[in-house]
CSV table of C-alpha atoms in Angstrom, one decimal:
chain,number,residue,atom,x,y,z
A,277,MET,CA,267.5,-64.8,176.9
A,278,ALA,CA,269.2,-67.9,178.1
A,279,ARG,CA,271.8,-69.2,176.4
A,280,GLY,CA,275.4,-71.3,177.4
A,281,THR,CA,276.0,-74.1,180.1
A,282,ALA,CA,273.8,-75.6,182.3
A,283,ARG,CA,273.2,-77.1,185.6
A,284,ARG,CA,273.1,-81.0,184.8
A,285,ARG,CA,269.8,-81.5,186.7
A,286,ALA,CA,268.8,-78.9,183.9
A,287,ASP,CA,270.7,-80.5,180.8
A,288,GLU,CA,269.3,-83.6,181.5
A,289,ARG,CA,265.6,-82.4,181.9
A,290,GLY,CA,266.8,-81.1,178.0
A,291,ARG,CA,267.2,-84.6,176.5
A,292,ALA,CA,265.1,-86.5,178.3
A,293,GLY,CA,262.3,-88.3,176.7
A,294,ASP,CA,259.4,-87.6,174.7
A,295,LYS,CA,256.2,-86.5,176.7
A,296,GLY,CA,255.2,-82.9,177.1
A,297,HIS,CA,252.6,-81.0,176.0
A,298,ALA,CA,253.4,-78.8,172.9
A,299,GLY,CA,253.3,-75.0,173.6
A,300,GLN,CA,249.5,-73.8,171.8
A,301,ARG,CA,250.3,-72.3,167.7
A,302,SER,CA,249.3,-68.7,168.0
A,303,GLY,CA,248.0,-68.7,164.0
A,304,GLN,CA,249.7,-68.9,161.1
A,305,ARG,CA,253.6,-68.3,161.0
A,306,SER,CA,256.3,-68.7,158.2
A,307,GLU,CA,257.7,-72.3,158.8
A,308,PRO,CA,261.2,-72.5,159.5
A,309,ARG,CA,263.2,-74.0,157.0
A,310,GLY,CA,263.7,-77.8,157.3
A,311,ARG,CA,261.4,-78.1,160.1
A,312,GLU,CA,260.4,-81.6,161.3
A,313,ARG,CA,259.0,-83.7,164.5
A,314,GLY,CA,260.5,-86.3,166.0
A,315,GLY,CA,258.1,-87.6,168.7
A,316,ASP,CA,257.1,-84.8,170.6
A,317,VAL,CA,261.0,-82.9,170.2
A,318,VAL,CA,260.7,-79.8,167.2
A,319,ARG,CA,263.9,-79.8,165.4
A,320,ALA,CA,264.8,-77.6,163.1
A,321,GLN,CA,267.5,-76.0,160.7
A,322,VAL,CA,268.1,-72.6,161.7
A,323,ASP,CA,270.6,-69.9,160.7
A,324,GLY,CA,273.1,-71.1,163.7
A,325,GLY,CA,272.4,-74.9,163.0
A,326,ALA,CA,270.4,-77.4,164.4
A,327,ALA,CA,267.9,-76.4,166.9
A,328,ALA,CA,265.5,-78.8,168.7
A,329,LEU,CA,263.0,-77.7,171.2
A,330,VAL,CA,262.6,-80.6,173.9
A,331,PRO,CA,259.6,-81.1,176.4
A,332,ASP,CA,260.6,-81.6,180.1
A,333,PRO,CA,258.8,-84.8,180.9
A,334,ASP,CA,258.5,-83.2,184.6
A,335,ARG,CA,256.2,-79.9,183.5
A,336,PRO,CA,254.2,-80.2,181.1
A,337,HIS,CA,254.5,-76.5,179.4
A,338,ALA,CA,258.0,-76.7,179.6
A,339,TRP,CA,260.6,-76.5,176.7
A,340,SER,CA,264.2,-76.4,176.5
A,341,LEU,CA,266.0,-74.9,173.7
A,342,LEU,CA,269.0,-76.8,172.2
A,343,LEU,CA,271.4,-75.6,169.4
A,344,ASP,CA,273.7,-78.1,168.3
A,345,GLY,CA,272.9,-80.2,171.3
A,346,ALA,CA,273.9,-76.8,173.8
A,347,PRO,CA,270.9,-76.1,176.4
A,348,GLN,CA,270.1,-72.3,175.1
A,349,SER,CA,267.4,-71.4,177.3
A,350,TYR,CA,264.5,-73.1,179.4
A,351,VAL,CA,260.8,-71.8,179.1
A,352,ASP,CA,257.5,-72.9,181.1
A,353,LEU,CA,255.0,-71.5,179.5
A,354,ALA,CA,252.4,-72.1,181.6
A,355,ASP,CA,254.5,-70.2,185.0
A,356,PRO,CA,256.6,-67.9,182.9
A,357,THR,CA,257.7,-67.1,186.5
A,358,HIS,CA,259.7,-70.7,186.9
A,359,LEU,CA,263.6,-70.6,185.7
A,360,GLY,CA,264.9,-73.6,185.2
A,361,PHE,CA,268.6,-72.5,184.5
A,362,GLU,CA,270.8,-71.7,187.7
A,363,TYR,CA,272.3,-68.5,185.8
A,364,GLN,CA,268.7,-68.0,184.8
A,365,ARG,CA,267.3,-67.6,188.4
A,366,ARG,CA,270.7,-65.7,189.2
A,367,LEU,CA,269.5,-63.1,186.5
A,368,GLY,CA,265.9,-63.2,187.9
A,369,HIS,CA,267.5,-62.3,191.2
A,370,VAL,CA,268.7,-59.2,188.8
A,371,VAL,CA,265.5,-58.3,187.4
A,372,ASP,CA,263.6,-58.7,190.8
A,373,LEU,CA,266.0,-56.3,192.8
A,374,LEU,CA,266.3,-53.6,189.9
A,375,ALA,CA,263.6,-52.0,191.5
A,376,PRO,CA,260.7,-51.7,193.8
A,377,PRO,CA,258.3,-54.9,193.3
A,378,GLY,CA,256.2,-54.7,190.3
A,379,ARG,CA,257.3,-51.2,189.2
A,380,PRO,CA,257.6,-51.4,184.8
A,381,VAL,CA,260.8,-51.1,183.9
A,382,GLN,CA,262.7,-51.0,179.9
A,383,VAL,CA,264.7,-53.3,179.2
A,384,LEU,CA,266.8,-55.1,176.1
A,385,HIS,CA,268.4,-58.0,175.9
A,386,LEU,CA,271.1,-58.3,173.8
A,387,GLY,CA,270.5,-62.4,172.4
A,388,GLY,CA,266.6,-63.1,171.9
A,389,GLY,CA,266.7,-67.2,172.6
A,390,ALA,CA,263.5,-68.4,174.1
A,391,LEU,CA,262.7,-65.4,175.4
A,392,THR,CA,262.8,-66.5,179.0
A,393,LEU,CA,263.9,-63.6,181.0
A,394,ALA,CA,262.0,-61.0,178.6
A,395,ARG,CA,258.5,-63.6,180.0
A,396,TYR,CA,260.3,-63.5,183.6
A,397,THR,CA,259.8,-60.2,183.4
A,398,ALA,CA,256.5,-59.6,181.8
A,399,ALA,CA,255.1,-61.6,184.5
A,400,THR,CA,257.1,-60.4,187.3
A,401,ARG,CA,256.9,-56.4,186.4
A,402,PRO,CA,253.6,-56.0,184.0
A,403,ARG,CA,253.7,-53.5,181.7
A,404,SER,CA,257.1,-52.7,181.4
A,405,ILE,CA,258.6,-51.7,177.5
A,406,GLN,CA,261.2,-54.7,176.6
A,407,GLN,CA,263.1,-54.9,173.3
A,408,ALA,CA,265.2,-58.4,172.1
A,409,VAL,CA,268.0,-58.4,169.6
A,410,GLU,CA,268.6,-61.8,168.2
A,411,VAL,CA,270.4,-62.2,165.1
A,412,ASP,CA,269.2,-65.6,164.1
A,413,GLU,CA,266.2,-65.0,162.5
A,414,ALA,CA,264.9,-68.6,161.6
A,415,LEU,CA,265.2,-69.1,165.3
A,416,THR,CA,262.7,-66.6,166.4
A,417,ARG,CA,260.0,-67.9,163.8
A,418,LEU,CA,260.8,-71.1,165.9
A,419,VAL,CA,260.2,-70.0,169.3
A,420,ARG,CA,256.9,-67.5,167.9
A,421,GLU,CA,255.2,-70.9,166.6
A,422,HIS,CA,256.2,-73.1,169.0
A,423,LEU,CA,256.3,-71.3,172.1
A,424,PRO,CA,254.4,-68.3,171.5
A,425,LEU,CA,254.5,-65.0,173.8
A,426,GLU,CA,251.0,-64.1,176.2
A,427,PRO,CA,249.1,-61.9,174.2
A,428,GLY,CA,249.3,-58.2,175.2
A,429,ARG,CA,253.4,-58.7,176.1
A,430,ARG,CA,255.5,-55.7,175.7
A,431,ILE,CA,258.0,-57.6,173.9
A,432,ARG,CA,259.4,-56.6,170.9
A,433,VAL,CA,261.8,-58.7,169.0
A,434,ARG,CA,264.1,-57.6,166.4
A,435,SER,CA,266.0,-58.9,163.9
A,436,GLY,CA,270.2,-58.3,163.8
A,437,ASP,CA,273.5,-57.9,165.1
A,438,ALA,CA,273.1,-57.2,168.7
A,439,ARG,CA,276.0,-54.4,168.8
A,440,ALA,CA,274.7,-52.7,165.7
A,441,ALA,CA,271.3,-52.7,167.3
A,442,LEU,CA,272.4,-51.0,170.5
A,443,ARG,CA,273.8,-48.3,168.8
A,444,LYS,CA,270.6,-47.1,167.6
A,445,LEU,CA,269.0,-47.3,170.7
A,446,PRO,CA,268.4,-43.4,172.3
A,447,GLU,CA,270.8,-42.3,175.1
A,448,ALA,CA,269.4,-43.3,178.2
A,449,TRP,CA,267.1,-45.8,177.2
A,450,ALA,CA,267.3,-48.6,179.5
A,451,ASP,CA,266.6,-49.5,183.0
A,452,LEU,CA,269.0,-52.8,182.4
A,453,VAL,CA,270.6,-54.7,179.9
A,454,ILE,CA,270.9,-58.2,179.7
A,455,ALA,CA,273.3,-59.7,177.0
A,456,ASP,CA,273.7,-63.3,176.6
A,457,VAL,CA,274.4,-63.7,173.4
A,458,PHE,CA,275.9,-66.8,172.1
A,459,GLY,CA,277.4,-68.1,168.3
A,460,GLY,CA,276.2,-72.1,169.2
A,461,ALA,CA,278.2,-71.8,173.1
A,462,ARG,CA,280.6,-69.2,172.6
A,463,THR,CA,280.0,-65.1,172.3
A,464,PRO,CA,281.3,-63.3,169.7
A,465,ALA,CA,284.4,-61.5,169.9
A,466,HIS,CA,282.9,-58.0,168.8
A,467,LEU,CA,280.5,-58.3,172.4
A,468,THR,CA,283.3,-58.8,174.9
A,469,SER,CA,285.0,-55.4,174.2
A,470,VAL,CA,285.1,-52.0,176.2
A,471,GLU,CA,284.1,-50.2,173.2
A,472,PHE,CA,280.5,-52.4,173.1
A,473,LEU,CA,280.4,-51.4,176.8
A,474,HIS,CA,280.1,-47.9,176.7
A,475,GLU,CA,277.9,-48.3,174.0
A,476,VAL,CA,276.0,-50.5,176.7
A,477,ARG,CA,276.2,-47.3,179.6
A,478,ARG,CA,275.4,-45.0,177.0
A,479,VAL,CA,272.2,-46.3,176.6
A,480,LEU,CA,271.5,-47.1,179.8
A,481,ARG,CA,269.9,-44.6,182.2
A,482,PRO,CA,272.1,-43.4,185.3
A,483,ALA,CA,271.0,-46.0,187.5
A,484,GLY,CA,270.4,-48.5,185.2
A,485,TRP,CA,272.5,-52.2,185.5
A,486,TYR,CA,274.2,-54.2,183.1
A,487,ALA,CA,274.3,-57.8,183.4
A,488,ALA,CA,276.0,-60.6,181.4
A,489,ASN,CA,276.3,-64.4,181.0
A,490,ILE,CA,279.4,-65.3,180.7
A,491,VAL,CA,280.9,-68.6,180.3
A,492,ASP,CA,284.6,-69.9,181.1
A,493,GLY,CA,286.9,-72.9,182.5
A,494,ALA,CA,290.2,-73.0,184.0
A,495,PRO,CA,292.1,-70.8,184.1
A,496,LEU,CA,289.1,-68.6,183.7
A,497,ARG,CA,291.0,-66.2,181.7
A,498,HIS,CA,288.0,-64.6,179.9
A,499,LEU,CA,286.1,-64.5,183.1
A,500,ARG,CA,289.0,-62.3,184.4
A,501,ALA,CA,289.5,-60.3,181.4
A,502,GLN,CA,285.1,-59.7,181.3
A,503,ILE,CA,285.4,-58.4,184.4
A,504,ALA,CA,288.3,-56.4,184.6
A,505,THR,CA,286.6,-54.6,181.3
A,506,ALA,CA,283.6,-53.7,183.2
A,507,ALA,CA,285.7,-51.9,186.0
A,508,ALA,CA,286.9,-49.4,183.1
A,509,VAL,CA,283.4,-48.5,182.4
A,510,PHE,CA,280.9,-49.5,185.4
A,511,PRO,CA,282.4,-48.3,189.3
A,512,GLN,CA,280.4,-50.9,190.8
A,513,ARG,CA,280.4,-54.5,189.7
A,514,CYS,CA,279.5,-58.1,191.2
A,515,LEU,CA,279.8,-61.6,190.0
A,516,LEU,CA,277.4,-64.5,191.0
A,517,ALA,CA,278.5,-67.9,189.9
A,518,ASP,CA,278.8,-71.6,191.5
A,519,PRO,CA,281.9,-72.3,193.9
A,520,ALA,CA,282.9,-75.0,191.5
A,521,VAL,CA,283.2,-72.3,188.6
A,522,LEU,CA,284.9,-69.5,190.3
A,523,ARG,CA,287.8,-72.3,191.7
A,524,GLY,CA,288.3,-73.1,187.9
A,525,ARG,CA,286.6,-77.0,188.7
A,526,ARG,CA,284.1,-76.8,186.0
A,527,PHE,CA,283.0,-75.1,182.7
A,528,GLY,CA,280.0,-73.0,183.7
A,529,ASN,CA,278.3,-69.9,184.3
A,530,GLY,CA,278.8,-66.3,185.8
A,531,VAL,CA,276.8,-63.9,185.7
A,532,LEU,CA,278.5,-59.9,185.5
A,533,LEU,CA,276.4,-57.1,187.3
A,534,ALA,CA,277.3,-53.6,187.2
A,535,ALA,CA,276.4,-50.2,187.2
A,536,ALA,CA,277.1,-46.8,188.3
A,537,ASP,CA,276.0,-46.8,191.2
A,538,GLU,CA,275.9,-49.0,194.3
A,539,LEU,CA,274.5,-52.6,194.5
A,540,PRO,CA,272.2,-54.5,196.2
A,541,VAL,CA,275.3,-56.5,197.1
A,542,ALA,CA,274.1,-57.9,200.2
A,543,GLU,CA,270.3,-59.5,199.0
A,544,LEU,CA,272.1,-60.7,195.8
A,545,THR,CA,273.9,-62.4,198.3
A,546,ARG,CA,271.4,-63.9,200.4
A,547,ARG,CA,269.0,-64.7,197.6
A,548,THR,CA,272.2,-66.6,195.4
A,549,ALA,CA,273.3,-68.8,198.3
A,550,GLY,CA,269.9,-69.9,198.8
A,551,ASP,CA,269.3,-71.3,195.4
A,552,PRO,CA,268.5,-74.7,195.1
A,553,HIS,CA,272.0,-75.2,193.4
A,554,PRO,CA,273.8,-72.5,196.0
A,555,GLY,CA,275.9,-70.1,194.6
A,556,ARG,CA,278.3,-67.3,195.7
A,557,VAL,CA,278.6,-63.4,195.0
A,558,GLU,CA,282.1,-61.9,194.7
A,559,ALA,CA,281.9,-58.1,194.9
A,560,GLY,CA,284.4,-55.3,196.5
A,561,LEU,CA,288.3,-56.4,197.3
A,562,SER,CA,287.5,-59.9,196.6
A,563,LEU,CA,286.6,-59.2,193.3
A,564,ASP,CA,289.1,-57.0,192.8
A,565,ALA,CA,291.5,-59.9,193.8
A,566,PHE,CA,289.9,-62.4,191.3
A,567,THR,CA,290.7,-60.3,188.3
A,568,ALA,CA,294.1,-59.5,189.6
A,569,GLY,CA,296.5,-58.9,186.8
A,570,ALA,CA,293.4,-58.8,183.5
A,571,ALA,CA,294.1,-56.7,181.4
A,572,VAL,CA,290.8,-54.9,179.4
A,573,VAL,CA,289.8,-56.2,176.2
A,574,THR,CA,289.4,-53.7,173.2
A,575,ASP,CA,288.2,-53.8,169.8
A,576,ALA,CA,291.5,-55.1,168.5
A,577,THR,CA,292.8,-57.4,171.0
A,578,ALA,CA,288.6,-59.1,171.6
A,579,THR,CA,288.0,-62.2,171.0
A,580,ALA,CA,285.3,-65.0,171.1
A,581,SER,CA,284.6,-66.9,174.4
A,582,PRO,CA,286.7,-70.1,174.7
A,583,PRO,CA,284.7,-73.1,173.3
A,584,PRO,CA,282.7,-75.5,176.2
A,585,PRO,CA,285.4,-78.6,176.6
A,586,GLU,CA,284.6,-81.8,175.1
A,587,GLY,CA,281.3,-84.0,176.8
A,588,THR,CA,280.3,-80.6,178.5
A,589,PHE,CA,276.4,-81.2,177.2
A,590,GLY,CA,276.7,-84.7,177.7
């Protein structure tokens, strides 16, 4: 799912204009409560707050999903390989490098939203089997109605809490687990602990990867603690982020990637540096130095990720 802070370019698209082309409807669906239209913007009151699907004036089939004004997802129905937010592009690099190109994989998405990365995986790796867990049933209905999946995609969306759903999955089910769960603009505390990551590792295959979208700002205590917590479970780790975020100059996203076996750090570095908004990859000694002094988070000490500063979303 695509939630969290977006780059300014994508954020401006999400707030702009009333142009665009509505997504094709897929038959009769139950109505999200409080649904209404304002121009071409689709608005609905969902479990997590006020949702809005805002058309991109530059791409006729593309939409941004906002929740209480915070960008959550960006989807182009005509081109699901187009990832509009920079952190989504970094997660796309992870999907691309997970296995040889085109090979089907099994992916668990903790956090559904508009299913951006699930759509990307289905388009780039046909026949992949995917499950997405989304706690907000009204949001899922809104997305299904206005941003329907293409027929034949093997994407199952389950309703419920991400950690509870994780416990129900069999051992070694997933090649990749992506955690992109936000209540509003904050990651719930129970999805930040070492106990949670032990459940993630149980569900991963031996060569599987764990990727998490983490938001933070100066002094980056939450981001450092999440990397330290991952180090208690996964021998290999790297962090993909904007240099300004890593220096604490702005609130933003970091993508943590962790695994039992070696990660393709050099190729991730090359691809991240080539993004429209170039990012940096920290790994090995540099990541250890970045994390130095951070304590492992447990269920007893876990807190939600910090709220974005006022004005982050314009």
